[in-house]
PDB file of C-alpha atoms in Angstrom:
ATOM      1  CA  MET A   9     -16.928 -57.877 -47.628  1.00 44.00           C
ATOM      2  CA  ALA A  10     -20.217 -56.929 -49.273  1.00 46.00           C
ATOM      3  CA  SER A  11     -20.213 -53.486 -51.223  1.00 49.00           C
ATOM      4  CA  SER A  12     -22.742 -50.892 -50.008  1.00 48.00           C
ATOM      5  CA  GLU A  13     -23.437 -50.495 -54.028  1.00 58.00           C
ATOM      6  CA  THR A  14     -25.775 -53.449 -55.418  1.00 53.00           C
ATOM      7  CA  THR A  15     -26.778 -53.946 -58.558  1.00 58.00           C
ATOM      8  CA  ASP A  16     -30.112 -55.488 -59.501  1.00 57.00           C
ATOM      9  CA  LEU A  17     -29.659 -56.464 -63.472  1.00 51.00           C
ATOM     10  CA  HIS A  18     -33.658 -57.346 -63.457  1.00 47.00           C
ATOM     11  CA  SER A  19     -34.605 -53.662 -61.984  1.00 47.00           C
ATOM     12  CA  ASP A  20     -36.007 -50.897 -63.982  1.00 53.00           C
ATOM     13  CA  HIS A  21     -33.467 -48.726 -62.643  1.00 63.00           C
ATOM     14  CA  PRO A  22     -29.894 -49.415 -64.784  1.00 75.00           C
ATOM     15  CA  GLY A  23     -27.062 -51.230 -62.710  1.00 94.00           C
ATOM     16  CA  ILE A  24     -24.758 -50.770 -65.002  1.00 97.00           C
ATOM     17  CA  SER A  25     -23.970 -48.140 -67.777  1.00 98.00           C
ATOM     18  CA  VAL A  26     -21.928 -48.867 -70.672  1.00 98.00           C
ATOM     19  CA  ILE A  27     -20.147 -46.286 -72.063  1.00 98.00           C
ATOM     20  CA  LEU A  28     -18.628 -46.385 -75.799  1.00 98.00           C
ATOM     21  CA  VAL A  29     -16.646 -43.459 -77.377  1.00 97.00           C
ATOM     22  CA  CYS A  30     -16.591 -43.637 -81.518  1.00 94.00           C
ATOM     23  CA  TYR A  31     -14.784 -41.930 -84.303  1.00 93.00           C
ATOM     24  CA  ASN A  32     -15.406 -43.411 -87.668  1.00 91.00           C
ATOM     25  CA  CYS A  33     -16.101 -46.760 -86.425  1.00 89.00           C
ATOM     26  CA  SER A  34     -19.646 -48.032 -87.681  1.00 89.00           C
ATOM     27  CA  ASP A  35     -18.784 -51.386 -88.477  1.00 91.00           C
ATOM     28  CA  VAL A  36     -16.985 -52.823 -85.374  1.00 93.00           C
ATOM     29  CA  LEU A  37     -19.280 -50.557 -83.235  1.00 95.00           C
ATOM     30  CA  ARG A  38     -22.340 -52.288 -84.451  1.00 94.00           C
ATOM     31  CA  ARG A  39     -21.274 -55.398 -83.767  1.00 95.00           C
ATOM     32  CA  SER A  40     -20.081 -54.183 -80.141  1.00 97.00           C
ATOM     33  CA  ILE A  41     -23.502 -52.969 -79.225  1.00 97.00           C
ATOM     34  CA  ALA A  42     -25.274 -55.845 -80.497  1.00 96.00           C
ATOM     35  CA  ALA A  43     -23.539 -58.275 -78.176  1.00 97.00           C
ATOM     36  CA  ILE A  44     -24.463 -55.643 -74.925  1.00 97.00           C
ATOM     37  CA  GLU A  45     -27.895 -56.019 -76.344  1.00 96.00           C
ATOM     38  CA  ARG A  46     -27.444 -60.172 -76.036  1.00 96.00           C
ATOM     39  CA  SER A  47     -26.290 -59.499 -72.165  1.00 96.00           C
ATOM     40  CA  GLU A  48     -28.005 -61.244 -69.243  1.00 94.00           C
ATOM     41  CA  GLY A  49     -29.904 -58.817 -67.794  1.00 92.00           C
ATOM     42  CA  ARG A  50     -30.154 -56.293 -70.688  1.00 94.00           C
ATOM     43  CA  ASP A  51     -32.977 -54.351 -69.197  1.00 93.00           C
ATOM     44  CA  ALA A  52     -30.717 -52.625 -66.529  1.00 94.00           C
ATOM     45  CA  ILE A  53     -27.907 -51.879 -68.576  1.00 97.00           C
ATOM     46  CA  GLU A  54     -27.682 -48.552 -70.120  1.00 97.00           C
ATOM     47  CA  ILE A  55     -26.259 -47.812 -73.134  1.00 97.00           C
ATOM     48  CA  ILE A  56     -24.051 -44.613 -73.991  1.00 98.00           C
ATOM     49  CA  VAL A  57     -22.557 -43.786 -77.150  1.00 97.00           C
ATOM     50  CA  VAL A  58     -20.557 -40.555 -77.630  1.00 97.00           C
ATOM     51  CA  ASP A  59     -19.688 -39.633 -81.251  1.00 95.00           C
ATOM     52  CA  ASN A  60     -16.701 -37.483 -81.629  1.00 94.00           C
ATOM     53  CA  ALA A  61     -17.742 -36.035 -84.934  1.00 90.00           C
ATOM     54  CA  SER A  62     -17.761 -38.833 -87.026  1.00 89.00           C
ATOM     55  CA  THR A  63     -17.869 -38.441 -90.778  1.00 88.00           C
ATOM     56  CA  ASP A  64     -18.888 -42.607 -91.516  1.00 86.00           C
ATOM     57  CA  GLY A  65     -22.096 -42.759 -90.432  1.00 82.00           C
ATOM     58  CA  SER A  66     -21.409 -44.171 -86.695  1.00 82.00           C
ATOM     59  CA  ALA A  67     -23.366 -41.032 -85.369  1.00 78.00           C
ATOM     60  CA  GLN A  68     -26.800 -42.451 -87.049  1.00 87.00           C
ATOM     61  CA  ILE A  69     -26.486 -45.866 -85.660  1.00 89.00           C
ATOM     62  CA  GLU A  70     -29.028 -45.279 -83.171  1.00 86.00           C
ATOM     63  CA  ASP A  71     -31.529 -45.639 -86.148  1.00 88.00           C
ATOM     64  CA  GLU A  72     -30.631 -49.522 -85.643  1.00 91.00           C
ATOM     65  CA  PHE A  73     -30.558 -49.625 -81.867  1.00 94.00           C
ATOM     66  CA  PRO A  74     -33.451 -47.542 -80.805  1.00 90.00           C
ATOM     67  CA  ASN A  75     -32.698 -48.630 -76.691  1.00 93.00           C
ATOM     68  CA  ILE A  76     -29.379 -46.317 -76.381  1.00 95.00           C
ATOM     69  CA  THR A  77     -28.627 -42.813 -75.584  1.00 96.00           C
ATOM     70  CA  MET A  78     -26.903 -40.913 -78.426  1.00 95.00           C
ATOM     71  CA  LEU A  79     -24.828 -38.058 -77.915  1.00 96.00           C
ATOM     72  CA  ARG A  80     -23.060 -36.363 -80.602  1.00 94.00           C
ATOM     73  CA  LEU A  81     -20.674 -34.007 -80.337  1.00 95.00           C
ATOM     74  CA  PRO A  82     -19.591 -31.744 -82.969  1.00 94.00           C
ATOM     75  CA  ARG A  83     -15.894 -32.026 -82.944  1.00 94.00           C
ATOM     76  CA  ASN A  84     -13.704 -34.423 -81.785  1.00 95.00           C
ATOM     77  CA  PHE A  85     -12.928 -33.570 -78.511  1.00 95.00           C
ATOM     78  CA  GLY A  86     -10.571 -36.519 -77.698  1.00 96.00           C
ATOM     79  CA  LEU A  87     -11.898 -39.701 -75.701  1.00 97.00           C
ATOM     80  CA  THR A  88     -10.980 -38.141 -72.144  1.00 98.00           C
ATOM     81  CA  ARG A  89     -13.351 -35.498 -72.504  1.00 97.00           C
ATOM     82  CA  ALA A  90     -16.055 -37.621 -74.463  1.00 97.00           C
ATOM     83  CA  ARG A  91     -15.821 -40.296 -71.839  1.00 98.00           C
ATOM     84  CA  ASN A  92     -16.324 -37.993 -68.916  1.00 98.00           C
ATOM     85  CA  ILE A  93     -19.440 -36.027 -71.087  1.00 98.00           C
ATOM     86  CA  ALA A  94     -20.809 -39.848 -70.839  1.00 98.00           C
ATOM     87  CA  ILE A  95     -20.093 -40.380 -67.171  1.00 98.00           C
ATOM     88  CA  ARG A  96     -21.971 -37.197 -66.123  1.00 96.00           C
ATOM     89  CA  THR A  97     -24.730 -38.563 -68.279  1.00 96.00           C
ATOM     90  CA  ALA A  98     -24.736 -42.010 -66.634  1.00 97.00           C
ATOM     91  CA  ARG A  99     -27.558 -42.838 -64.393  1.00 95.00           C
ATOM     92  CA  ALA A 100     -26.170 -46.385 -63.155  1.00 96.00           C
ATOM     93  CA  PRO A 101     -23.467 -47.424 -60.021  1.00 97.00           C
ATOM     94  CA  PHE A 102     -21.285 -49.049 -62.239  1.00 98.00           C
ATOM     95  CA  LEU A 103     -19.715 -47.626 -65.277  1.00 98.00           C
ATOM     96  CA  PHE A 104     -18.475 -49.985 -68.283  1.00 98.00           C
ATOM     97  CA  PHE A 105     -16.096 -48.201 -70.310  1.00 98.00           C
ATOM     98  CA  LEU A 106     -15.596 -50.167 -73.776  1.00 98.00           C
ATOM     99  CA  ASP A 107     -13.564 -49.956 -77.006  1.00 97.00           C
ATOM    100  CA  PRO A 108     -15.950 -49.708 -79.611  1.00 96.00           C
ATOM    101  CA  ALA A 109     -14.160 -53.215 -81.369  1.00 95.00           C
ATOM    102  CA  VAL A 110     -14.737 -55.186 -78.158  1.00 97.00           C
ATOM    103  CA  GLU A 111     -17.693 -57.916 -77.874  1.00 97.00           C
ATOM    104  CA  VAL A 112     -18.514 -58.719 -74.701  1.00 97.00           C
ATOM    105  CA  LEU A 113     -20.353 -62.373 -73.896  1.00 97.00           C
ATOM    106  CA  PRO A 114     -23.778 -62.356 -72.402  1.00 96.00           C
ATOM    107  CA  ASP A 115     -22.447 -63.287 -69.179  1.00 96.00           C
ATOM    108  CA  THR A 116     -19.697 -60.844 -69.170  1.00 97.00           C
ATOM    109  CA  LEU A 117     -21.115 -57.660 -67.481  1.00 97.00           C
ATOM    110  CA  SER A 118     -23.729 -59.477 -64.945  1.00 96.00           C
ATOM    111  CA  GLU A 119     -21.123 -60.994 -63.739  1.00 97.00           C
ATOM    112  CA  LEU A 120     -18.551 -58.620 -63.334  1.00 97.00           C
ATOM    113  CA  ALA A 121     -21.241 -56.492 -61.492  1.00 96.00           C
ATOM    114  CA  ARG A 122     -21.699 -59.026 -59.130  1.00 96.00           C
ATOM    115  CA  ILE A 123     -17.575 -59.177 -58.054  1.00 96.00           C
ATOM    116  CA  LEU A 124     -17.884 -55.831 -57.093  1.00 96.00           C
ATOM    117  CA  ASP A 125     -21.403 -56.214 -55.205  1.00 95.00           C
ATOM    118  CA  ALA A 126     -19.600 -58.882 -53.166  1.00 95.00           C
ATOM    119  CA  ASP A 127     -16.334 -57.007 -52.107  1.00 95.00           C
ATOM    120  CA  SER A 128     -15.817 -53.416 -51.484  1.00 94.00           C
ATOM    121  CA  ASP A 129     -12.234 -53.593 -52.114  1.00 96.00           C
ATOM    122  CA  VAL A 130     -12.418 -54.415 -55.482  1.00 97.00           C
ATOM    123  CA  VAL A 131     -13.251 -50.809 -57.436  1.00 98.00           C
ATOM    124  CA  ALA A 132     -12.665 -51.965 -61.063  1.00 98.00           C
ATOM    125  CA  ALA A 133     -12.735 -55.691 -63.054  1.00 98.00           C
ATOM    126  CA  VAL A 134     -11.857 -56.461 -66.067  1.00 98.00           C
ATOM    127  CA  PRO A 135     -12.474 -59.928 -68.547  1.00 98.00           C
ATOM    128  CA  LEU A 136     -10.309 -61.589 -70.306  1.00 97.00           C
ATOM    129  CA  ILE A 137      -9.733 -60.262 -73.648  1.00 97.00           C
ATOM    130  CA  SER A 138      -8.507 -62.220 -76.784  1.00 97.00           C
ATOM    131  CA  ASP A 139      -9.072 -62.148 -80.546  1.00 94.00           C
ATOM    132  CA  THR A 140     -11.193 -63.959 -82.805  1.00 92.00           C
ATOM    133  CA  ALA A 141      -8.710 -66.511 -82.833  1.00 93.00           C
ATOM    134  CA  GLY A 142      -8.158 -67.197 -79.168  1.00 93.00           C
ATOM    135  CA  GLN A 143      -5.035 -65.631 -78.854  1.00 95.00           C
ATOM    136  CA  VAL A 144      -5.129 -63.626 -75.164  1.00 95.00           C
ATOM    137  CA  LEU A 145      -4.858 -59.862 -75.784  1.00 96.00           C
ATOM    138  CA  THR A 146      -5.099 -58.356 -72.379  1.00 96.00           C
ATOM    139  CA  ARG A 147      -1.496 -56.954 -70.954  1.00 95.00           C
ATOM    140  CA  HIS A 148      -0.948 -56.017 -67.493  1.00 95.00           C
ATOM    141  CA  TYR A 149       2.325 -53.699 -66.858  1.00 97.00           C
ATOM    142  CA  ARG A 150       3.623 -52.127 -63.868  1.00 97.00           C
ATOM    143  CA  LEU A 151       3.066 -48.459 -63.800  1.00 97.00           C
ATOM    144  CA  PRO A 152       5.567 -47.106 -65.691  1.00 98.00           C
ATOM    145  CA  SER A 153       8.632 -44.712 -65.490  1.00 98.00           C
ATOM    146  CA  PRO A 154       9.299 -41.862 -67.396  1.00 98.00           C
ATOM    147  CA  GLU A 155      11.581 -43.262 -69.205  1.00 98.00           C
ATOM    148  CA  ASP A 156       9.185 -46.032 -70.114  1.00 98.00           C
ATOM    149  CA  LEU A 157       6.698 -43.456 -71.429  1.00 98.00           C
ATOM    150  CA  TYR A 158       8.995 -42.202 -73.493  1.00 98.00           C
ATOM    151  CA  ARG A 159      10.217 -45.180 -75.405  1.00 97.00           C
ATOM    152  CA  ILE A 160       6.468 -45.788 -75.890  1.00 98.00           C
ATOM    153  CA  TRP A 161       5.694 -42.321 -77.378  1.00 97.00           C
ATOM    154  CA  GLN A 162       9.408 -42.548 -79.574  1.00 96.00           C
ATOM    155  CA  SER A 163       9.714 -46.142 -80.703  1.00 95.00           C
ATOM    156  CA  GLY A 164       6.295 -47.913 -79.887  1.00 94.00           C
ATOM    157  CA  GLN A 165       8.326 -50.081 -77.559  1.00 95.00           C
ATOM    158  CA  TRP A 166       5.947 -50.885 -74.340  1.00 96.00           C
ATOM    159  CA  PRO A 167       7.354 -52.510 -71.287  1.00 95.00           C
ATOM    160  CA  THR A 168       7.686 -56.297 -71.049  1.00 95.00           C
ATOM    161  CA  PRO A 169       3.958 -57.302 -69.912  1.00 96.00           C
ATOM    162  CA  LEU A 170       3.715 -58.868 -66.447  1.00 96.00           C
ATOM    163  CA  PRO A 171       2.612 -62.632 -65.957  1.00 94.00           C
ATOM    164  CA  ILE A 172      -1.534 -62.806 -65.809  1.00 93.00           C
ATOM    165  CA  SER A 173      -2.877 -66.398 -65.022  1.00 91.00           C
ATOM    166  CA  THR A 174      -5.762 -67.036 -67.720  1.00 90.00           C
ATOM    167  CA  GLU A 175      -7.227 -69.669 -64.501  1.00 91.00           C
ATOM    168  CA  GLU A 176      -7.449 -67.450 -61.736  1.00 94.00           C
ATOM    169  CA  PRO A 177      -8.206 -63.594 -60.638  1.00 96.00           C
ATOM    170  CA  THR A 178      -5.482 -61.614 -61.099  1.00 95.00           C
ATOM    171  CA  GLN A 179      -5.134 -57.966 -59.424  1.00 97.00           C
ATOM    172  CA  LEU A 180      -3.471 -55.591 -62.008  1.00 97.00           C
ATOM    173  CA  HIS A 181      -1.427 -52.435 -62.202  1.00 97.00           C
ATOM    174  CA  TRP A 182      -2.123 -51.062 -64.979  1.00 97.00           C
ATOM    175  CA  THR A 183      -4.126 -52.214 -68.155  1.00 97.00           C
ATOM    176  CA  PRO A 184      -5.741 -50.581 -70.996  1.00 96.00           C
ATOM    177  CA  ALA A 185      -9.657 -49.961 -70.015  1.00 96.00           C
ATOM    178  CA  ASP A 186     -10.810 -51.626 -73.475  1.00 96.00           C
ATOM    179  CA  ALA A 187     -13.405 -53.302 -71.305  1.00 98.00           C
ATOM    180  CA  MET A 188     -13.190 -52.179 -67.707  1.00 98.00           C
ATOM    181  CA  LEU A 189     -16.144 -51.836 -65.080  1.00 98.00           C
ATOM    182  CA  ILE A 190     -15.814 -49.432 -62.730  1.00 98.00           C
ATOM    183  CA  ARG A 191     -17.756 -47.775 -59.676  1.00 98.00           C
ATOM    184  CA  ALA A 192     -18.768 -44.616 -60.689  1.00 97.00           C
ATOM    185  CA  SER A 193     -18.435 -43.326 -56.965  1.00 97.00           C
ATOM    186  CA  PHE A 194     -15.062 -43.735 -57.789  1.00 97.00           C
ATOM    187  CA  ILE A 195     -14.613 -41.994 -60.804  1.00 97.00           C
ATOM    188  CA  ARG A 196     -16.888 -38.789 -59.425  1.00 96.00           C
ATOM    189  CA  GLY A 197     -14.733 -39.017 -56.037  1.00 96.00           C
ATOM    190  CA  MET A 198     -11.626 -38.473 -58.650  1.00 95.00           C
ATOM    191  CA  ASN A 199     -13.547 -35.271 -60.068  1.00 96.00           C
ATOM    192  CA  TYR A 200     -14.021 -37.569 -62.968  1.00 98.00           C
ATOM    193  CA  LEU A 201     -11.030 -38.218 -65.413  1.00 98.00           C
ATOM    194  CA  ASP A 202      -7.901 -36.088 -65.926  1.00 97.00           C
ATOM    195  CA  GLU A 203      -8.654 -34.218 -69.073  1.00 96.00           C
ATOM    196  CA  ARG A 204      -5.192 -33.024 -69.563  1.00 96.00           C
ATOM    197  CA  TYR A 205      -4.717 -36.556 -71.108  1.00 97.00           C
ATOM    198  CA  ALA A 206      -6.785 -35.855 -74.167  1.00 95.00           C
ATOM    199  CA  GLN A 207      -6.847 -39.178 -76.229  1.00 96.00           C
ATOM    200  CA  HIS A 208      -4.127 -40.997 -74.569  1.00 97.00           C
ATOM    201  CA  TRP A 209      -3.298 -42.069 -70.946  1.00 98.00           C
ATOM    202  CA  SER A 210      -6.300 -41.512 -69.166  1.00 97.00           C
ATOM    203  CA  ASP A 211      -6.662 -45.031 -68.384  1.00 97.00           C
ATOM    204  CA  LEU A 212      -3.295 -44.847 -66.811  1.00 98.00           C
ATOM    205  CA  ASP A 213      -3.672 -42.526 -64.552  1.00 98.00           C
ATOM    206  CA  LEU A 214      -7.101 -44.204 -63.509  1.00 98.00           C
ATOM    207  CA  CYS A 215      -5.161 -47.433 -62.998  1.00 98.00           C
ATOM    208  CA  ARG A 216      -2.435 -45.249 -60.851  1.00 98.00           C
ATOM    209  CA  ASN A 217      -5.593 -43.672 -58.810  1.00 97.00           C
ATOM    210  CA  ILE A 218      -7.118 -46.915 -57.940  1.00 98.00           C
ATOM    211  CA  ALA A 219      -3.388 -48.628 -56.723  1.00 96.00           C
ATOM    212  CA  ARG A 220      -2.875 -45.319 -54.911  1.00 96.00           C
ATOM    213  CA  SER A 221      -6.122 -45.526 -53.321  1.00 96.00           C
ATOM    214  CA  GLY A 222      -5.244 -48.867 -51.635  1.00 96.00           C
ATOM    215  CA  LYS A 223      -8.048 -50.893 -53.723  1.00 97.00           C
ATOM    216  CA  LYS A 224      -8.136 -53.465 -56.098  1.00 97.00           C
ATOM    217  CA  LEU A 225      -8.505 -53.666 -59.852  1.00 98.00           C
ATOM    218  CA  LEU A 226      -9.159 -57.217 -60.973  1.00 98.00           C
ATOM    219  CA  LEU A 227      -8.809 -59.109 -63.998  1.00 98.00           C
ATOM    220  CA  ILE A 228     -11.293 -62.153 -63.944  1.00 98.00           C
ATOM    221  CA  PRO A 229     -10.306 -64.536 -66.585  1.00 97.00           C
ATOM    222  CA  ARG A 230     -13.361 -66.891 -66.511  1.00 96.00           C
ATOM    223  CA  LEU A 231     -15.078 -63.763 -68.365  1.00 97.00           C
ATOM    224  CA  ARG A 232     -14.309 -63.056 -71.645  1.00 96.00           C
ATOM    225  CA  ALA A 233     -14.120 -60.419 -74.703  1.00 97.00           C
ATOM    226  CA  ILE A 234     -13.330 -60.394 -78.163  1.00 97.00           C
ATOM    227  CA  LYS A 235     -11.615 -57.893 -80.052  1.00 96.00           C
ATOM    228  CA  CYS A 236     -11.997 -57.830 -83.509  1.00 90.00           C
ATOM    229  CA  GLU A 237      -9.845 -56.779 -85.946  1.00 83.00           C
ATOM    230  CA  GLN A 238     -11.021 -53.214 -87.537  1.00 78.00           C
ATOM    231  CA  GLU A 239     -11.130 -52.237 -90.936  1.00 72.00           C
ATOM    232  CA  PRO A 240      -8.229 -49.118 -90.791  1.00 69.00           C
ATOM    233  CA  TYR A 241      -9.485 -45.446 -91.119  1.00 70.00           C
ATOM    234  CA  GLU A 242      -7.078 -43.852 -93.077  1.00 77.00           C
ATOM    235  CA  LEU A 243      -5.891 -41.028 -91.511  1.00 83.00           C
ATOM    236  CA  ASN A 244      -4.105 -37.879 -93.021  1.00 87.00           C
ATOM    237  CA  PRO A 245      -0.461 -37.073 -92.399  1.00 90.00           C
ATOM    238  CA  ASP A 246      -1.686 -34.621 -90.305  1.00 92.00           C
ATOM    239  CA  ALA A 247      -3.604 -36.356 -87.889  1.00 92.00           C
ATOM    240  CA  ARG A 248      -1.183 -38.968 -87.486  1.00 93.00           C
ATOM    241  CA  ALA A 249       1.018 -36.270 -86.543  1.00 95.00           C
ATOM    242  CA  LEU A 250      -1.451 -34.966 -84.157  1.00 96.00           C
ATOM    243  CA  LEU A 251      -2.183 -38.271 -82.462  1.00 96.00           C
ATOM    244  CA  SER A 252       1.885 -38.416 -82.170  1.00 97.00           C
ATOM    245  CA  ALA A 253       1.758 -34.914 -80.391  1.00 97.00           C
ATOM    246  CA  ASP A 254      -1.245 -35.923 -78.233  1.00 97.00           C
ATOM    247  CA  LEU A 255       0.782 -38.789 -77.047  1.00 98.00           C
ATOM    248  CA  ALA A 256       3.958 -36.714 -76.240  1.00 98.00           C
ATOM    249  CA  LEU A 257       1.608 -34.467 -74.272  1.00 98.00           C
ATOM    250  CA  GLY A 258      -0.143 -36.617 -72.556  1.00 98.00           C
ATOM    251  CA  ALA A 259       2.785 -38.660 -71.130  1.00 98.00           C
ATOM    252  CA  ALA A 260       4.522 -35.122 -70.100  1.00 98.00           C
ATOM    253  CA  ALA A 261       1.117 -34.457 -68.163  1.00 98.00           C
ATOM    254  CA  TYR A 262       1.433 -38.101 -66.361  1.00 98.00           C
ATOM    255  CA  VAL A 263       5.188 -37.371 -65.329  1.00 98.00           C
ATOM    256  CA  SER A 264       4.633 -33.852 -64.087  1.00 98.00           C
ATOM    257  CA  LYS A 265       1.666 -34.889 -62.245  1.00 98.00           C
ATOM    258  CA  TYR A 266       3.618 -37.755 -60.564  1.00 98.00           C
ATOM    259  CA  PHE A 267       7.131 -37.093 -60.554  1.00 98.00           C
ATOM    260  CA  GLY A 268       7.137 -33.674 -60.282  1.00 98.00           C
ATOM    261  CA  PHE A 269       7.280 -30.517 -62.268  1.00 98.00           C
ATOM    262  CA  THR A 270      10.447 -30.268 -63.255  1.00 98.00           C
ATOM    263  CA  ALA A 271      10.516 -34.106 -64.645  1.00 98.00           C
ATOM    264  CA  GLY A 272       7.401 -33.107 -66.701  1.00 98.00           C
ATOM    265  CA  LEU A 273       8.916 -30.110 -68.052  1.00 98.00           C
ATOM    266  CA  ARG A 274      12.349 -32.111 -68.786  1.00 98.00           C
ATOM    267  CA  PHE A 275      10.326 -34.828 -70.751  1.00 98.00           C
ATOM    268  CA  ARG A 276       8.661 -32.363 -72.771  1.00 98.00           C
ATOM    269  CA  ILE A 277      11.829 -30.503 -73.905  1.00 98.00           C
ATOM    270  CA  ARG A 278      13.455 -34.057 -74.695  1.00 98.00           C
ATOM    271  CA  THR A 279      10.118 -34.582 -77.345  1.00 98.00           C
ATOM    272  CA  VAL A 280      10.407 -31.366 -78.693  1.00 98.00           C
ATOM    273  CA  LEU A 281      14.130 -31.676 -79.055  1.00 98.00           C
ATOM    274  CA  ALA A 282      13.147 -35.065 -80.620  1.00 98.00           C
ATOM    275  CA  SER A 283      10.772 -34.295 -82.786  1.00 97.00           C
ATOM    276  CA  LEU A 284      12.764 -31.388 -84.151  1.00 97.00           C
ATOM    277  CA  GLY A 285      15.607 -34.171 -85.027  1.00 96.00           C
ATOM    278  CA  SER A 286      13.387 -36.231 -86.585  1.00 96.00           C
ATOM    279  CA  TRP A 287      11.974 -32.998 -89.020  1.00 96.00           C
ATOM    280  CA  MET A 288      15.400 -32.192 -89.677  1.00 95.00           C
ATOM    281  CA  LYS A 289      16.535 -35.734 -90.672  1.00 95.00           C
ATOM    282  CA  SER A 290      13.453 -35.870 -92.958  1.00 95.00           C
ATOM    283  CA  LEU A 291      14.555 -32.550 -94.705  1.00 94.00           C
ATOM    284  CA  LEU A 292      17.689 -34.528 -95.393  1.00 92.00           C
ATOM    285  CA  ARG A 293      16.078 -37.144 -96.768  1.00 90.00           C
ATOM    286  CA  ALA A 294      13.196 -35.537 -98.693  1.00 87.00           C
ATOM    287  CA  ARG A 295      10.798 -38.274 -96.529  1.00 90.00           C
ATOM    288  CA  ASP A 296       7.981 -37.465 -94.328  1.00 91.00           C
ATOM    289  CA  VAL A 297       8.471 -34.062 -94.260  1.00 94.00           C
ATOM    290  CA  GLY A 298       5.046 -32.491 -93.428  1.00 93.00           C
ATOM    291  CA  TYR A 299       4.581 -35.018 -91.001  1.00 95.00           C
ATOM    292  CA  ARG A 300       7.229 -34.718 -88.901  1.00 96.00           C
ATOM    293  CA  PHE A 301       7.452 -30.732 -89.389  1.00 96.00           C
ATOM    294  CA  HIS A 302       3.370 -31.324 -88.085  1.00 96.00           C
ATOM    295  CA  VAL A 303       4.671 -33.553 -84.731  1.00 96.00           C
ATOM    296  CA  PHE A 304       7.053 -31.099 -83.781  1.00 97.00           C
ATOM    297  CA  MET A 305       4.978 -27.855 -84.055  1.00 96.00           C
ATOM    298  CA  SER A 306       2.185 -29.708 -82.422  1.00 96.00           C
ATOM    299  CA  ILE A 307       4.360 -30.657 -79.275  1.00 97.00           C
ATOM    300  CA  LEU A 308       6.037 -27.326 -79.251  1.00 97.00           C
ATOM    301  CA  SER A 309       2.584 -25.457 -79.328  1.00 96.00           C
ATOM    302  CA  GLY A 310       0.672 -28.187 -76.906  1.00 96.00           C
ATOM    303  CA  GLN A 311      -1.681 -28.708 -79.766  1.00 95.00           C
ATOM    304  CA  ARG A 312      -3.799 -31.668 -78.144  1.00 94.00           C
ATOM    305  CA  ILE A 313      -6.986 -33.677 -79.283  1.00 94.00           C
ATOM    306  CA  ASP A 314      -9.187 -31.433 -77.505  1.00 91.00           C
ATOM    307  CA  GLY A 315     -11.738 -30.083 -80.281  1.00 91.00           C
ATOM    308  CA  SER A 316      -9.675 -26.932 -81.489  1.00 90.00           C
ATOM    309  CA  GLN A 317      -7.420 -28.947 -83.976  1.00 89.00           C
ATOM    310  CA  GLY A 318      -8.371 -28.949 -87.528  1.00 80.00           C
ATOM    311  CA  ALA A 319      -7.007 -32.267 -88.581  1.00 76.00           C
ATOM    312  CA  MET A 320      -9.576 -34.792 -87.355  1.00 79.00           C
TER     313      MET A 320
END
């Protein structure tokens, strides 16, 4: 079934708005933008970069790429709010969420747009992402339970990925939005991304909304993108603690939204008690005391990455 949202990648009006949110990642951001510049139908691609108060020169990258729209935020407001700011600026019917470490091949954007143009039941599509050695990085998961989310936060243990085909399109339940083309009308119909997920889990919430709508999120394996290794940015213990707390608080918000208020409250209490226990153990061991204390206090106080934090 053909879509009513057609995209002409040879018109003067943008057909795709690429949205990149950056924080101290100028090297990979530079390569990611350069890859978009080589895309087919570049004249109909709008590139929007939102800088979350970087200190490494990322905010000045428009000096090298004059054909991008640069939005500089005074503080780090988190990924979700930054994306929403870009969505409100975007002019195209299709949005492409792109992690700055990911580089698309020249035909990726145009072909993804044609797939969405051709079928109104497909609300979003992603390419197959691999590393520079060709190892497939794309992961596909079932929508998680509260226990799944707790394990991810506490130990970094993710659910077992579901199988995907590297030959035929696969309908996905949940995949990180590292390179995702989606209809702008769908995002606006959601009343934009839910900003209770400050840095984490807005992609999960988006995938759940797609599933609830009865529409499709497709992996198109013949279309490719490459995720490059990024020079690690050294975060201080307070910033790392804030990220851990944001992960827990976002998961609690998701559980509350989809499993009920009581389940969300239980989830948050569980993370508070777990972080308190970790802090007490760190006191006995005299290791990571400051970090563990800040994780506990941030979860207890509800401190997210929302621009009010001082750590990043």
